Structures are given as C-alpha cells and as structure tokens.
Amino acid sequence: MKKIMLSVCCLGLLLACGTTSQVEAQNSVEKSNDPYYWQQHVDYKMEIDMDVESFQYQGKQKLVYTNNSPDVLNRVYYHLYFNAFQPGSEMDIRSRTISDPDRRVGDRISKLQPNEIGYIKVNSLKQNGTKLKHETVGTVLEVDLAKPIQPGESVTFDMDFDGQVPVQIRRSGRNSAEGVALSMVQWYPKLAEYDFEGWHADPYIGREFHSVWGDFDVKLTIDKNYVVGSTGYQQEDVKIKGNKKTIHIIAPQVHDFMWAADPDYIHDTMQVPDGPLLHFYYKNTLDAEKLDFWKKLQPKTVALMQYFSEHIGDYPYKQYSVIQGGDGGMEYAMGTLITGNRSFGSLVGVTAHELAHTWFQFLLATNETKHEWMDEGFTSYYSDYAMNEVMNEGNDHPTSGSYRSYLFLAKSDKEQPLTTHADRYAYNQAYGISAYSKGSVFLSQLGYIIGEDNLSKTIKKYFNDFKFKHPTPLDIIRTAEKVTDLELDWYLIDFAQTTNTIDYAVKSIEGKTISLERIDIMPMPIDLTVTYTDGTTEDFYIPLQMMRGEKPTEATIIADWAWANPNYTFEVSKAVKSVEIDPKQWVADVNRENNKLEK
C-alpha cells in the first residue's frame, strides 16, 4: 500500500505467537517494509459474563489504542453492531425497502420483540481515567475525547457495557434454525478504523467490515455445560464457580474476535502436518448422515489448509476452527461459522470458501466496505481452484461459473462499478455478482493478461508484502507490475473502476489477410488461433500497446494493437479456414458469437 504521508512505522506485523509477551517482543522488532506506511494498533482486554437464559451479558473492556498516524485525533468512534437488530434500524429499513432483500433478513427485524432484539449499551467510558461524553447513534458510538490523541501516543479507554444477543437473523445471534445456542460475532464495542482516508465509522446495514489490528485478551464466563469454540488460544486455567465457568482466551495480532457456544457441541481436532491444529465444533443432534459428513470434512479441511498455504502463503496462527453456527457461512479471526445441515459437497464447499477468507480478508485485511471484491472475489477464485483439486472435480476452467455470472450482470442494466460502497448497491444481486463473480474474474483475467506463472508469483509476493496490513486495489496491481515490468493500471481502471465491457470480433478473412475489430471500449491483449485450410493451426498473440510489453507465451507474437484504433489487420503465411479470438475463454468478452469466423 503506497501512502504519501510521513508517519510512525506500523507496529505489530508478526507471525502469531501464543503469549502476549511474545507478541510484544515481536512487535518491537518488526516494522513495515514501507517507511511511509502506517496503521493503527489496538489491544483489548475484556471480561464478559453471559447469562444463557436471558441471552444478556455484561462486559468490561480495557482498550489501549495507539495512534500511529501523523494526525491529531479529537474524536473516536466505536461500532455497536448488535444495535442493527432492532425495529427501525438502518438494516431493518434497508431490508424492507430494497427490491431484492436478503431472504434471511426480509422484514424479520421489524417484528422483533424487546426480549428478542440485539443491543449494546455503553454505561460508562473513560479516557485515561477521565469520563467521556458519548452518544449512541444507531450502530455507532460517537465519542468526544477529553484530550486529543497525539501522533505516536497510546491512550487507555475503560468501558462498562451491557449487551443482549438478538434472535439469529444475520451472522450473529441466538437459537439458530439448526439449534445453535450462541453465534457471537460483532458482539463487542469495536473501535472503528482510522487510516490514510480518515475514519471509517460506517453504520452496520448488513454488509462488510474494516477493523484495527491488535491483540485480544478475553475472559468469558458462561454456563459450565456449554462448549465454546472461538478465535484465539483457549488457556488451560479454566475456573469453575457454581454453575458457571470462566474461560481465558488469548488472540494475538487479529482484527476481530468471535466465539460460539452450545451445550451439545461435539469437539474434534485434527492436526495439519507442519501447520495448525484444526478444531471442529458441531451439534450432536445432527442426523447420522450429517454427523458422518462432519467427520469426513476434517481431512478435507486439512487438504484445503495445505492448498491455500502452498498457493498463497503460510497460515501463521497455531489453530483454526470450523464451527456450526450462524446463518450460512462467514469468516472470522482463526475460524468460521457455517451452517451444518448440508450435503457433503456443500459442507466442503462452504468450508473452502470461508477458509480462503483467512488469506483474503483476514491476513490481507482490505477495507471490505469499499473493496469487497478483493475479499469475496479473490476468495472465490482460490476456493474454486482448491475445490477443483481437493474434490477431484477435473474442471479445466474452475472459475467458469464466475464468468457466466459476471457476463449476465454486464449485459443487464444493473451493474455498478467495483468502486461502489458495499452498502450502496441498488440490488443485492448486483452486489453479490460484483463482489464474488466479477472479483474472481478480475484475478482470473489478470492471469490471462500477465501469464499464469506470473499471477502465482504476484499473489505470493502480494501476500508476503501485505499480510497483517490493509492493502488497497492499487497494491495488487502494483505488485503485478513489479513482478512483470508491465504497465497494468489500465486494467484496474477499466475493469474495477468503470462498467466498461470487452468485445473483440473477427471482422473478416480475405485470403491470408485477417481483420479484427474492437467493438466495446475496454482494451485487452489478444490470444487467437488460426486454423488453415490444410488443417494445421497456429496460435498468435497481439500485445496491447499500452501494456509496454508482453506476457510469456509460446504463441507467435505480432505487432502491438494501439487502443485508439478500433481495427487491426495482419497477414499469415497460408490460406485461412477459420480464426478464433480467445479460444480458451479466459477473457470476459460480452459477445462470444463474434469471436470466431469461418471462411
């Protein structure tokens, strides 16, 4: 990530360690490899007392916030996500007014009773011991500081709060449709992110997140019969008092903390060779077939972990948990919540997708509210390839489904550019296709442009350079440029920042002369295959002039095509029978009917 602000170097870029002291030692010696880059740091200590009968909890939070920015901060903001699950909230209103609401939400929030809603109520908040003025505005707590936070300064915020877990509707909640008691995600007052663009105190309307890197120390008190799966490392010093137990959990260098609990969880583990210990939590009330699926899932998850670590970068933590809960599948720090009553293929598929998010959401912590396609799209790309290998699917084009979805959207009147804020898509369908499918096509098509080997090198360098940071779209394209020495800004601009489409055509064949045409406005380099009248074929590559170079190819390289010229003509050595542009279909061309011409 390139910034133009001088600043304190980022603290805390580390491989996860088991103790806070190790984390602090690592923080003291590891700095960002970009001297102009900075990011904020926050450490949470929380004590939570959960009542599993009322689904209410009390919390104490001590938060140490380090301002690594070059700016003086006069205010801070917290996210209070549970407040979204109240009648009249922005999430409720948006769900009831958008033309294609999420079926899991619909009008359900509007019908919640007082004992079913979610809330986080801040009872007191202090800055270095001084009481602060604060106001809850929907899902955001606005805080006026007693004293500005100077660049490089750390301050301590002490908070007492109460919470109520909503009925399971979206991601978090109690008593899910599958009977999971507690799916606790986005459940605590979370300090909003401040970065080179300023504060990101977005209201929670149903989409994605952007959070501060830091360390968590959580003591959770809950009914002693409940089994708990969570982010982080559960310590051995479990304390039991009466009918409750207190679990101590340490989670170093994460930007989120989730947990789930149920008295009927089965807890299995499986070790990844030279990797993390995998934890599996699932209900013992599932039918026999589904219980068997959860057993079979475990070695598949080992294989998936190995695939992602090999193809992207090493998983840096000591554990990962796959937990039955939530309302579908959602990624979190060191784990995921997924629904468990699925076919085996679906169970492996959702695990593959959510596990891939560990790399493209968690370790490469893009601002999902602004760049959701870098999260969902890159995850979709790699989970499709992982499934193809782990499940022996034998698909020569694992992302073909993403291409079909994107082309459907591109030819509709509903597409918006990938620069659209996640909450600002006019249609949920347009958001889903843009984030998941077009984002996947972006990466797949980048492989076409620069070559698959270069894409592999790009992703590994991108991961190594930006893990434990907050990369932006420019970072992935600049990484590709550094790997290839090609100019690629045109691709980021046209495909991710506009709704320009690609349409190239074979215009005519006259003897040995072939004429091509660019019909739509987006440029691309061209792969094409010529079939001669004698039955032989020859592959050609037409470089895009503005790329200032070519990808590695075994095809015959001919003259550059300058974008401003819509026409391109070249001659071959023999009489031509047919010509086909992009025969392997790696380009998201909106009209493939004109890609091939037979004489």
Coordinates of C-alpha atoms in Angstrom, one line a residue:
M1 CA 0.0 0.0 0.0
K2 CA 1.5 3.3 -1.0
K3 CA 0.9 6.4 1.1
I4 CA 2.3 9.8 0.8
M5 CA 2.2 10.7 4.5
L6 CA 5.3 10.6 6.7
S7 CA 4.4 8.6 9.8
V8 CA 5.4 6.3 12.6
C9 CA 6.0 2.8 11.1
C10 CA 3.4 0.2 11.6
L11 CA 3.7 -1.9 14.7
G12 CA 2.8 -5.5 15.1
L13 CA 3.5 -7.2 11.8
L14 CA 4.1 -10.7 13.2
L15 CA 3.5 -14.3 13.0
A16 CA 1.1 -15.2 15.6
C17 CA 2.6 -16.3 19.0
G18 CA 1.0 -18.0 21.9
T19 CA 1.6 -15.3 24.6
T20 CA 1.2 -11.6 24.8
S21 CA 4.8 -11.2 25.9
Q22 CA 6.0 -12.9 22.7
V23 CA 3.7 -10.6 20.7
E24 CA 5.1 -7.5 22.3
A25 CA 8.7 -8.7 21.7
Q26 CA 7.9 -9.4 18.1
N27 CA 6.1 -6.0 17.7
S28 CA 9.2 -4.2 19.0
V29 CA 11.4 -5.6 16.2
E30 CA 9.2 -6.0 13.2
K31 CA 8.3 -2.9 11.2
S32 CA 6.5 -2.3 7.9
N33 CA 8.8 -2.7 4.9
D34 CA 7.4 0.6 3.6
P35 CA 8.7 3.6 5.7
Y36 CA 5.8 5.7 4.6
Y37 CA 3.1 3.2 5.7
W38 CA 1.3 3.3 9.0
Q39 CA -1.6 1.7 10.6
Q40 CA -3.3 2.0 14.0
H41 CA -3.0 -0.6 16.8
V42 CA -5.4 -1.6 19.5
D43 CA -5.2 -4.1 22.4
Y44 CA -8.4 -5.3 24.0
K45 CA -8.8 -6.8 27.5
M46 CA -12.4 -7.9 28.1
E47 CA -14.3 -9.7 30.9
I48 CA -17.7 -11.0 29.7
D49 CA -20.4 -12.6 31.9
M50 CA -23.1 -14.3 29.7
D51 CA -26.5 -15.4 31.0
V52 CA -27.6 -18.2 28.7
E53 CA -31.2 -18.0 30.0
S54 CA -31.8 -14.3 29.2
F55 CA -29.2 -14.1 26.5
Q56 CA -27.9 -10.9 28.1
Y57 CA -24.3 -10.2 29.1
Q58 CA -22.3 -7.7 31.0
G59 CA -18.9 -6.6 29.8
K60 CA -15.9 -4.7 31.0
Q61 CA -13.4 -3.6 28.3
K62 CA -10.0 -2.0 28.7
L63 CA -8.7 -0.8 25.4
V64 CA -5.2 0.5 24.7
Y65 CA -5.2 2.5 21.4
T66 CA -2.0 3.6 19.7
N67 CA -2.2 6.4 17.2
N68 CA 0.4 5.5 14.7
S69 CA -0.9 8.1 12.3
P70 CA 0.6 11.6 11.7
D71 CA -2.7 13.1 12.7
V72 CA -4.0 14.5 16.0
L73 CA -7.3 12.7 16.8
N74 CA -10.0 14.7 18.5
R75 CA -12.7 12.1 18.4
V76 CA -13.0 8.3 18.3
Y77 CA -15.8 6.0 17.2
Y78 CA -17.0 2.5 18.2
H79 CA -19.1 0.1 16.3
L80 CA -22.1 -1.3 18.2
Y81 CA -23.2 -3.8 15.7
F82 CA -25.9 -5.6 17.7
N83 CA -28.0 -2.3 17.6
A84 CA -28.7 -3.2 14.0
F85 CA -31.1 -5.9 15.2
Q86 CA -33.8 -3.5 16.3
P87 CA -37.1 -2.4 14.6
G88 CA -36.4 0.8 12.7
S89 CA -32.7 0.3 12.4
E90 CA -30.9 1.1 9.1
M91 CA -30.5 -2.6 8.5
D92 CA -34.2 -3.1 9.1
I93 CA -35.3 -0.2 6.8
R94 CA -32.9 -1.1 4.0
S95 CA -34.0 -4.7 4.1
R96 CA -37.6 -3.7 3.8
T97 CA -37.1 -1.1 1.0
I98 CA -34.6 -2.7 -1.3
S99 CA -36.3 -4.5 -4.2
D100 CA -34.5 -7.9 -3.7
P101 CA -34.0 -8.3 0.1
D102 CA -31.8 -10.9 1.6
R103 CA -34.3 -13.7 2.4
R104 CA -32.6 -14.4 5.7
V105 CA -33.5 -10.8 6.8
G106 CA -36.6 -9.7 4.9
D107 CA -38.9 -8.0 7.4
R108 CA -37.8 -10.1 10.4
I109 CA -36.0 -7.3 12.3
S110 CA -39.2 -5.2 12.3
K111 CA -41.0 -7.9 14.1
L112 CA -38.6 -8.5 17.0
Q113 CA -39.9 -8.1 20.5
P114 CA -37.9 -6.3 23.2
N115 CA -36.6 -9.5 24.6
E116 CA -35.5 -10.6 21.1
I117 CA -33.7 -7.6 19.8
G118 CA -29.9 -7.1 19.9
Y119 CA -28.2 -4.2 21.7
I120 CA -25.0 -2.9 23.1
K121 CA -25.5 -0.2 25.8
V122 CA -22.5 1.7 26.9
N123 CA -22.8 2.5 30.6
S124 CA -19.6 4.3 31.1
L125 CA -16.5 5.3 29.1
K126 CA -13.2 6.8 30.4
Q127 CA -10.0 8.1 28.7
N128 CA -7.0 7.6 30.9
G129 CA -9.4 7.8 33.9
T130 CA -11.4 10.8 32.7
K131 CA -15.1 10.4 31.9
L132 CA -16.1 11.0 28.3
K133 CA -19.1 12.4 26.6
H134 CA -20.5 9.9 24.1
E135 CA -23.7 9.4 22.1
T136 CA -25.1 6.2 20.6
V137 CA -26.2 6.9 17.0
G138 CA -27.7 3.7 15.6
T139 CA -24.8 1.2 15.4
V140 CA -22.1 3.8 16.0
L141 CA -20.9 5.3 19.3
E142 CA -19.6 8.9 18.8
V143 CA -17.0 9.9 21.4
D144 CA -15.7 13.3 22.3
L145 CA -12.2 13.0 23.8
A146 CA -11.2 14.6 27.0
K147 CA -7.8 15.3 25.4
P148 CA -6.7 14.9 21.8
I149 CA -4.6 11.8 21.0
Q150 CA -1.2 12.9 19.6
P151 CA 0.7 11.1 16.8
G152 CA 2.6 8.2 18.4
E153 CA 0.6 8.4 21.6
S154 CA -1.2 5.5 23.3
V155 CA -4.3 6.0 25.5
T156 CA -6.4 3.7 27.6
F157 CA -10.2 3.6 27.3
D158 CA -12.2 1.8 30.0
M159 CA -15.7 0.9 29.3
D160 CA -18.6 -0.9 31.1
F161 CA -21.3 -2.1 28.8
D162 CA -24.4 -4.4 28.6
G163 CA -25.5 -6.5 25.7
Q164 CA -28.3 -8.6 24.5
V165 CA -27.9 -11.3 21.8
P166 CA -30.6 -11.0 19.1
V167 CA -32.6 -13.8 17.7
Q168 CA -30.5 -15.3 14.9
I169 CA -31.2 -13.3 11.8
R170 CA -27.9 -12.4 10.1
R171 CA -24.5 -13.8 11.1
S172 CA -24.8 -13.3 14.8
G173 CA -27.5 -14.4 17.2
R174 CA -29.1 -16.9 19.5
N175 CA -31.0 -20.1 18.8
S176 CA -30.3 -20.6 15.1
A177 CA -32.6 -22.6 12.8
E178 CA -30.2 -25.5 13.5
G179 CA -30.5 -25.1 17.2
V180 CA -27.1 -23.5 17.9
A181 CA -27.4 -21.5 21.1
L182 CA -24.9 -18.7 20.6
S183 CA -23.2 -17.4 17.5
M184 CA -21.3 -14.4 18.9
V185 CA -19.8 -12.3 16.1
Q186 CA -19.5 -8.5 16.0
W187 CA -20.7 -8.7 19.6
Y188 CA -18.5 -6.2 21.5
P189 CA -17.9 -2.5 21.2
K190 CA -15.3 -2.4 18.4
L191 CA -13.1 0.7 17.8
A192 CA -13.6 2.0 14.3
E193 CA -10.6 2.1 11.9
Y194 CA -8.7 5.3 11.2
D195 CA -6.4 5.1 8.2
F196 CA -5.0 7.3 5.4
E197 CA -8.5 8.1 4.3
G198 CA -9.7 9.1 7.8
W199 CA -12.3 7.5 10.0
H200 CA -14.4 4.5 8.8
A201 CA -17.3 4.7 11.2
D202 CA -19.8 3.1 8.8
P203 CA -23.2 2.1 10.1
Y204 CA -23.9 -1.6 10.0
I205 CA -26.5 -2.1 7.3
G206 CA -25.7 -5.7 6.5
R207 CA -22.5 -5.8 4.5
E208 CA -18.9 -6.0 5.5
F209 CA -16.3 -4.7 8.0
H210 CA -13.0 -2.9 8.4
S211 CA -11.2 -3.2 11.7
V212 CA -8.0 -2.3 13.6
W213 CA -5.2 -4.8 14.1
G214 CA -4.4 -5.7 17.6
D215 CA -4.2 -8.3 20.4
F216 CA -7.2 -9.7 22.4
D217 CA -7.3 -11.0 26.0
V218 CA -10.8 -12.2 26.8
K219 CA -12.2 -13.8 29.9
L220 CA -15.6 -15.4 29.2
T221 CA -17.9 -16.5 32.0
I222 CA -20.7 -18.8 30.8
D223 CA -22.7 -21.8 31.9
K224 CA -20.3 -24.6 32.7
N225 CA -22.1 -27.1 30.5
Y226 CA -21.5 -25.0 27.3
V227 CA -18.8 -26.0 24.9
V228 CA -17.1 -22.9 23.5
G229 CA -15.3 -22.5 20.1
S230 CA -13.5 -19.2 19.4
T231 CA -10.9 -17.1 17.9
G232 CA -7.5 -17.4 19.6
Y233 CA -6.0 -19.8 22.1
Q234 CA -8.1 -21.1 25.0
Q235 CA -5.8 -21.2 28.0
E236 CA -5.8 -24.1 30.5
D237 CA -6.7 -22.1 33.5
V238 CA -10.5 -22.6 33.4
K239 CA -12.1 -21.6 36.6
I240 CA -15.4 -23.0 37.8
K241 CA -17.7 -21.3 40.3
G242 CA -21.2 -22.6 40.9
N243 CA -22.9 -23.4 37.7
K244 CA -20.5 -21.2 35.6
K245 CA -17.0 -21.4 34.2
T246 CA -14.6 -18.7 33.1
I247 CA -12.5 -19.4 30.0
H248 CA -9.4 -17.3 29.3
I249 CA -8.6 -16.8 25.6
I250 CA -5.6 -15.1 24.1
A251 CA -5.7 -13.9 20.4
P252 CA -2.6 -12.1 19.2
Q253 CA -2.5 -10.0 16.1
V254 CA -6.0 -10.2 14.8
H255 CA -8.6 -7.6 13.9
D256 CA -11.7 -9.4 15.1
F257 CA -12.8 -11.8 17.8
M258 CA -15.7 -14.3 17.6
W259 CA -17.0 -17.2 19.7
A260 CA -19.8 -19.7 19.6
A261 CA -21.2 -21.8 22.4
D262 CA -23.7 -24.7 22.7
P263 CA -24.1 -27.5 25.3
D264 CA -24.5 -30.1 22.5
Y265 CA -21.3 -29.4 20.6
I266 CA -19.1 -32.3 19.6
H267 CA -15.5 -31.1 19.6
D268 CA -13.0 -32.8 17.3
T269 CA -9.4 -31.9 16.4
M270 CA -7.1 -32.8 13.5
Q271 CA -3.5 -31.7 13.1
V272 CA -2.3 -30.2 9.8
P273 CA 1.2 -31.6 9.1
D274 CA 3.6 -28.7 9.7
G275 CA 0.6 -26.5 10.2
P276 CA -2.1 -25.5 12.7
L277 CA -4.4 -27.7 14.8
L278 CA -7.9 -27.7 13.3
H279 CA -10.9 -27.6 15.7
F280 CA -14.4 -28.8 14.6
Y281 CA -17.5 -27.9 16.7
Y282 CA -20.8 -29.3 15.5
K283 CA -24.1 -30.3 17.1
N284 CA -24.6 -33.9 18.3
T285 CA -28.2 -33.5 17.3
L286 CA -27.5 -33.7 13.6
D287 CA -28.7 -36.9 11.9
A288 CA -26.3 -39.8 11.5
E289 CA -25.6 -38.9 7.8
K290 CA -24.7 -35.3 8.6
L291 CA -22.6 -36.4 11.6
D292 CA -20.6 -38.6 9.2
F293 CA -20.2 -35.7 6.8
W294 CA -18.6 -33.6 9.6
K295 CA -16.1 -36.5 10.2
K296 CA -15.3 -36.7 6.5
L297 CA -14.9 -32.9 6.4
Q298 CA -11.9 -33.0 8.7
P299 CA -9.3 -34.5 6.4
K300 CA -10.7 -32.3 3.5
T301 CA -10.1 -29.2 5.6
V302 CA -6.5 -30.4 6.2
A303 CA -6.1 -30.6 2.5
L304 CA -7.7 -27.2 1.9
M305 CA -5.4 -25.6 4.5
Q306 CA -2.4 -27.1 2.8
Y307 CA -3.6 -25.9 -0.6
F308 CA -4.0 -22.3 0.4
S309 CA -0.8 -22.3 2.3
E310 CA 1.1 -23.6 -0.7
H311 CA -0.5 -21.4 -3.3
I312 CA -0.9 -18.1 -1.3
G313 CA 1.4 -18.2 1.8
D314 CA 1.8 -19.9 5.1
Y315 CA -1.0 -19.8 7.6
P316 CA 0.6 -18.0 10.5
Y317 CA -1.5 -19.0 13.5
K318 CA -1.5 -22.2 15.6
Q319 CA -5.2 -23.0 15.3
Y320 CA -8.2 -22.7 13.1
S321 CA -11.8 -23.6 14.0
V322 CA -14.7 -24.7 11.8
I323 CA -17.9 -24.1 13.9
Q324 CA -21.5 -24.9 13.2
G325 CA -23.5 -21.7 13.7
G326 CA -24.6 -18.5 12.1
D327 CA -26.9 -18.4 9.1
G328 CA -24.8 -19.6 6.2
G329 CA -21.0 -19.1 6.1
M330 CA -19.0 -16.2 7.4
E331 CA -15.3 -15.8 8.0
Y332 CA -13.7 -14.6 11.3
A333 CA -10.3 -14.5 13.0
M334 CA -8.9 -18.0 13.2
G335 CA -12.2 -19.6 12.3
T336 CA -15.5 -19.6 10.6
L337 CA -19.2 -20.1 11.5
I338 CA -21.1 -22.2 9.0
T339 CA -24.5 -23.9 8.9
G340 CA -24.0 -27.7 9.3
N341 CA -27.1 -29.3 7.9
R342 CA -25.7 -29.7 4.4
S343 CA -24.8 -32.2 1.7
F344 CA -21.2 -33.3 1.9
G345 CA -20.2 -31.3 -1.2
S346 CA -21.8 -28.2 0.2
L347 CA -20.2 -28.7 3.6
V348 CA -16.7 -28.9 2.0
G349 CA -17.5 -26.0 -0.4
V350 CA -18.6 -23.6 2.3
T351 CA -15.6 -24.5 4.4
A352 CA -13.2 -24.0 1.4
H353 CA -14.7 -20.5 0.8
E354 CA -14.6 -19.4 4.4
L355 CA -11.1 -20.8 5.0
A356 CA -9.8 -19.0 1.9
H357 CA -11.1 -15.8 3.5
T358 CA -8.3 -16.2 6.1
W359 CA -5.9 -15.1 3.4
F360 CA -8.2 -12.6 1.5
Q361 CA -9.9 -10.9 4.3
F362 CA -8.1 -11.6 7.4
L363 CA -4.4 -11.6 6.8
L364 CA -4.8 -9.3 3.8
A365 CA -7.2 -7.0 5.6
T366 CA -8.7 -4.9 2.9
N367 CA -11.4 -2.4 3.7
E368 CA -14.3 -4.7 2.8
T369 CA -16.9 -1.9 2.8
K370 CA -15.0 -0.2 -0.1
H371 CA -13.2 -3.1 -1.8
E372 CA -15.4 -6.1 -1.1
W373 CA -14.4 -7.6 -4.5
M374 CA -10.8 -8.0 -3.3
D375 CA -12.1 -10.1 -0.4
E376 CA -15.0 -12.1 -1.8
G377 CA -13.7 -12.3 -5.4
F378 CA -10.2 -13.4 -4.6
T379 CA -11.6 -15.8 -2.1
S380 CA -14.0 -17.2 -4.7
Y381 CA -11.1 -17.6 -7.2
Y382 CA -8.9 -19.6 -4.8
S383 CA -11.7 -21.6 -3.3
D384 CA -12.9 -22.7 -6.7
Y385 CA -9.4 -23.9 -7.6
A386 CA -8.9 -25.6 -4.2
M387 CA -12.2 -27.4 -4.6
N388 CA -11.3 -28.5 -8.1
E389 CA -8.2 -30.2 -6.6
V390 CA -9.3 -31.4 -3.3
M391 CA -12.6 -32.8 -4.6
N392 CA -11.1 -34.1 -7.9
E393 CA -13.6 -32.2 -10.0
G394 CA -11.5 -32.2 -13.1
N395 CA -12.6 -28.8 -14.3
D396 CA -10.3 -27.2 -16.9
H397 CA -11.8 -23.8 -16.1
P398 CA -12.7 -23.7 -12.4
T399 CA -13.8 -20.1 -12.5
S400 CA -16.2 -20.5 -15.5
G401 CA -19.2 -20.0 -13.2
S402 CA -17.9 -16.6 -12.1
Y403 CA -17.5 -15.6 -15.8
R404 CA -21.1 -16.6 -16.5
S405 CA -22.5 -14.6 -13.6
Y406 CA -20.4 -11.6 -14.4
L407 CA -21.4 -11.6 -18.1
F408 CA -25.1 -11.9 -17.1
L409 CA -24.7 -8.7 -14.9
A410 CA -22.6 -6.9 -17.5
K411 CA -25.3 -7.3 -20.1
S412 CA -28.0 -6.2 -17.7
D413 CA -28.8 -2.6 -16.8
K414 CA -28.0 -3.2 -13.1
E415 CA -24.2 -3.3 -13.0
Q416 CA -22.3 -0.7 -10.9
P417 CA -18.5 -0.2 -10.8
L418 CA -16.5 -2.1 -8.2
T419 CA -15.7 1.2 -6.6
T420 CA -19.3 1.2 -5.2
H421 CA -19.5 1.1 -1.4
A422 CA -20.8 -2.3 -0.4
D423 CA -24.0 -0.8 1.1
R424 CA -24.7 1.4 -1.9
Y425 CA -25.5 -1.3 -4.5
A426 CA -29.0 -0.8 -5.8
Y427 CA -29.6 -4.5 -5.9
N428 CA -28.4 -7.3 -3.6
Q429 CA -28.0 -9.5 -6.7
A430 CA -25.7 -6.8 -8.3
Y431 CA -23.6 -6.7 -5.1
G432 CA -23.3 -10.4 -5.0
I433 CA -22.3 -10.9 -8.6
S434 CA -19.9 -7.9 -8.4
A435 CA -18.2 -8.9 -5.2
Y436 CA -18.0 -12.6 -5.7
S437 CA -18.0 -13.2 -9.5
K438 CA -16.5 -10.1 -11.0
G439 CA -13.9 -10.0 -8.3
S440 CA -13.0 -13.6 -9.2
V441 CA -12.9 -12.8 -12.9
F442 CA -10.6 -9.8 -12.1
L443 CA -8.0 -12.2 -10.8
S444 CA -8.5 -14.9 -13.4
Q445 CA -8.3 -12.4 -16.2
L446 CA -5.2 -10.9 -14.7
G447 CA -3.7 -14.4 -15.1
Y448 CA -4.6 -14.3 -18.8
I449 CA -3.0 -10.8 -19.2
I450 CA 0.3 -11.5 -17.4
G451 CA 0.5 -15.3 -17.6
E452 CA -0.4 -17.9 -15.0
D453 CA 3.1 -18.3 -13.6
N454 CA 3.4 -14.5 -13.1
L455 CA 0.0 -14.5 -11.4
S456 CA 1.2 -17.1 -9.0
K457 CA 4.3 -15.0 -8.3
T458 CA 2.2 -11.9 -7.9
I459 CA -0.2 -13.5 -5.3
K460 CA 2.7 -14.8 -3.2
K461 CA 4.5 -11.5 -3.3
Y462 CA 1.3 -9.7 -2.5
F463 CA 0.7 -11.9 0.5
N464 CA 4.2 -11.6 1.8
D465 CA 4.3 -7.8 1.3
F466 CA 0.9 -7.0 2.7
K467 CA -0.1 -9.7 5.3
F468 CA -1.1 -8.1 8.6
K469 CA -1.8 -4.8 6.7
H470 CA -4.7 -3.2 4.9
P471 CA -3.9 -3.4 1.2
T472 CA -5.9 -1.4 -1.5
P473 CA -6.7 -2.2 -5.1
L474 CA -3.6 -0.4 -6.2
D475 CA -1.4 -2.7 -4.2
I476 CA -2.4 -5.8 -6.1
I477 CA -1.9 -4.2 -9.5
R478 CA 1.4 -2.6 -8.5
T479 CA 2.6 -6.0 -7.2
A480 CA 1.8 -7.5 -10.6
E481 CA 3.7 -4.6 -12.3
K482 CA 6.7 -5.2 -10.1
V483 CA 6.7 -8.9 -10.9
T484 CA 6.2 -8.4 -14.7
D485 CA 7.6 -5.0 -15.6
L486 CA 4.4 -4.4 -17.5
E487 CA 2.1 -1.4 -17.2
L488 CA -1.3 -2.6 -15.8
D489 CA -3.1 0.5 -14.5
W490 CA -5.4 0.4 -17.5
Y491 CA -6.8 -3.0 -16.3
L492 CA -7.5 -1.8 -12.8
I493 CA -9.2 1.4 -14.1
D494 CA -11.4 -0.2 -16.8
F495 CA -12.4 -3.4 -15.1
A496 CA -12.7 -2.3 -11.4
Q497 CA -13.4 1.4 -11.6
T498 CA -15.9 1.5 -14.6
T499 CA -18.5 -0.7 -16.1
N500 CA -16.7 -0.7 -19.5
T501 CA -17.0 -4.1 -21.2
I502 CA -14.9 -6.1 -23.5
D503 CA -16.0 -7.1 -27.0
Y504 CA -13.5 -8.1 -29.7
A505 CA -14.6 -9.6 -33.0
V506 CA -13.1 -11.3 -36.1
K507 CA -14.3 -8.9 -38.8
S508 CA -13.2 -10.6 -42.0
I509 CA -10.9 -13.2 -43.6
E510 CA -9.6 -12.3 -47.1
G511 CA -7.2 -15.0 -48.3
K512 CA -4.2 -14.6 -46.0
T513 CA -5.4 -11.3 -44.5
I514 CA -7.3 -11.3 -41.2
S515 CA -9.1 -8.2 -39.9
L516 CA -10.1 -7.8 -36.2
E517 CA -12.2 -5.2 -34.5
R518 CA -12.5 -3.8 -31.0
I519 CA -16.2 -3.1 -30.6
D520 CA -16.6 -2.2 -26.9
I521 CA -14.3 0.3 -25.2
M522 CA -12.3 -1.8 -22.8
P523 CA -8.8 -2.8 -24.1
M524 CA -7.2 -6.3 -23.9
P525 CA -4.2 -8.1 -25.3
I526 CA -5.4 -10.8 -27.7
D527 CA -4.8 -14.5 -27.9
L528 CA -6.1 -16.1 -31.1
T529 CA -5.9 -19.3 -33.0
V530 CA -5.8 -19.5 -36.8
T531 CA -6.9 -22.8 -38.5
Y532 CA -5.5 -23.1 -42.0
T533 CA -7.2 -24.8 -45.0
D534 CA -4.6 -27.6 -44.8
G535 CA -5.9 -28.5 -41.3
T536 CA -3.0 -27.1 -39.3
T537 CA -3.3 -24.4 -36.6
E538 CA -1.2 -21.6 -35.4
D539 CA -1.5 -19.5 -32.2
F540 CA -0.9 -15.8 -32.3
Y541 CA -0.5 -13.2 -29.6
I542 CA -1.3 -9.5 -30.2
P543 CA 0.2 -7.3 -27.4
L544 CA -1.7 -4.4 -26.1
Q545 CA 0.5 -1.4 -26.8
M546 CA -0.3 0.4 -23.5
M547 CA 1.0 -2.6 -21.6
R548 CA 4.5 -1.8 -22.8
G549 CA 5.4 -5.4 -23.1
E550 CA 4.1 -9.0 -23.5
K551 CA 3.3 -11.9 -21.3
P552 CA 5.4 -15.1 -21.6
T553 CA 3.8 -17.1 -24.4
E554 CA 4.7 -19.8 -26.9
A555 CA 2.4 -18.2 -29.5
T556 CA 3.7 -16.1 -32.4
I557 CA 3.9 -12.5 -31.3
I558 CA 2.9 -10.0 -33.8
A559 CA 2.6 -6.2 -33.9
D560 CA 1.1 -4.2 -30.9
W561 CA -2.5 -3.1 -31.1
A562 CA -3.0 0.6 -30.1
W563 CA -6.2 1.0 -28.2
A564 CA -7.4 4.1 -30.0
N565 CA -7.5 2.2 -33.3
P566 CA -10.6 0.0 -33.3
N567 CA -9.3 -2.0 -36.3
Y568 CA -6.4 -4.4 -36.6
T569 CA -5.2 -6.3 -39.7
F570 CA -2.4 -8.8 -40.1
E571 CA -1.3 -11.4 -42.6
V572 CA -0.5 -15.1 -42.2
S573 CA 1.5 -17.5 -44.3
K574 CA -1.2 -19.7 -45.6
A575 CA -4.8 -19.7 -46.7
V576 CA -7.1 -19.5 -43.7
K577 CA -10.2 -21.6 -42.8
S578 CA -11.1 -20.0 -39.5
V579 CA -10.0 -17.6 -36.8
E580 CA -11.0 -17.6 -33.2
I581 CA -10.2 -15.0 -30.5
D582 CA -9.5 -16.3 -27.0
P583 CA -10.4 -20.0 -27.7
K584 CA -9.8 -20.9 -24.1
Q585 CA -12.3 -18.3 -22.9
W586 CA -10.2 -16.5 -20.3
V587 CA -11.4 -13.1 -21.4
A588 CA -14.8 -11.8 -20.2
D589 CA -15.9 -10.9 -23.7
V590 CA -19.6 -9.9 -23.6
N591 CA -20.3 -11.3 -27.1
R592 CA -18.5 -14.6 -27.9
E593 CA -20.6 -15.1 -31.0
N594 CA -18.3 -12.7 -33.0
N595 CA -15.1 -14.2 -31.6
K596 CA -14.9 -16.9 -34.3
L597 CA -15.3 -16.6 -38.0
E598 CA -15.1 -19.4 -40.6
K599 CA -14.5 -18.7 -44.2

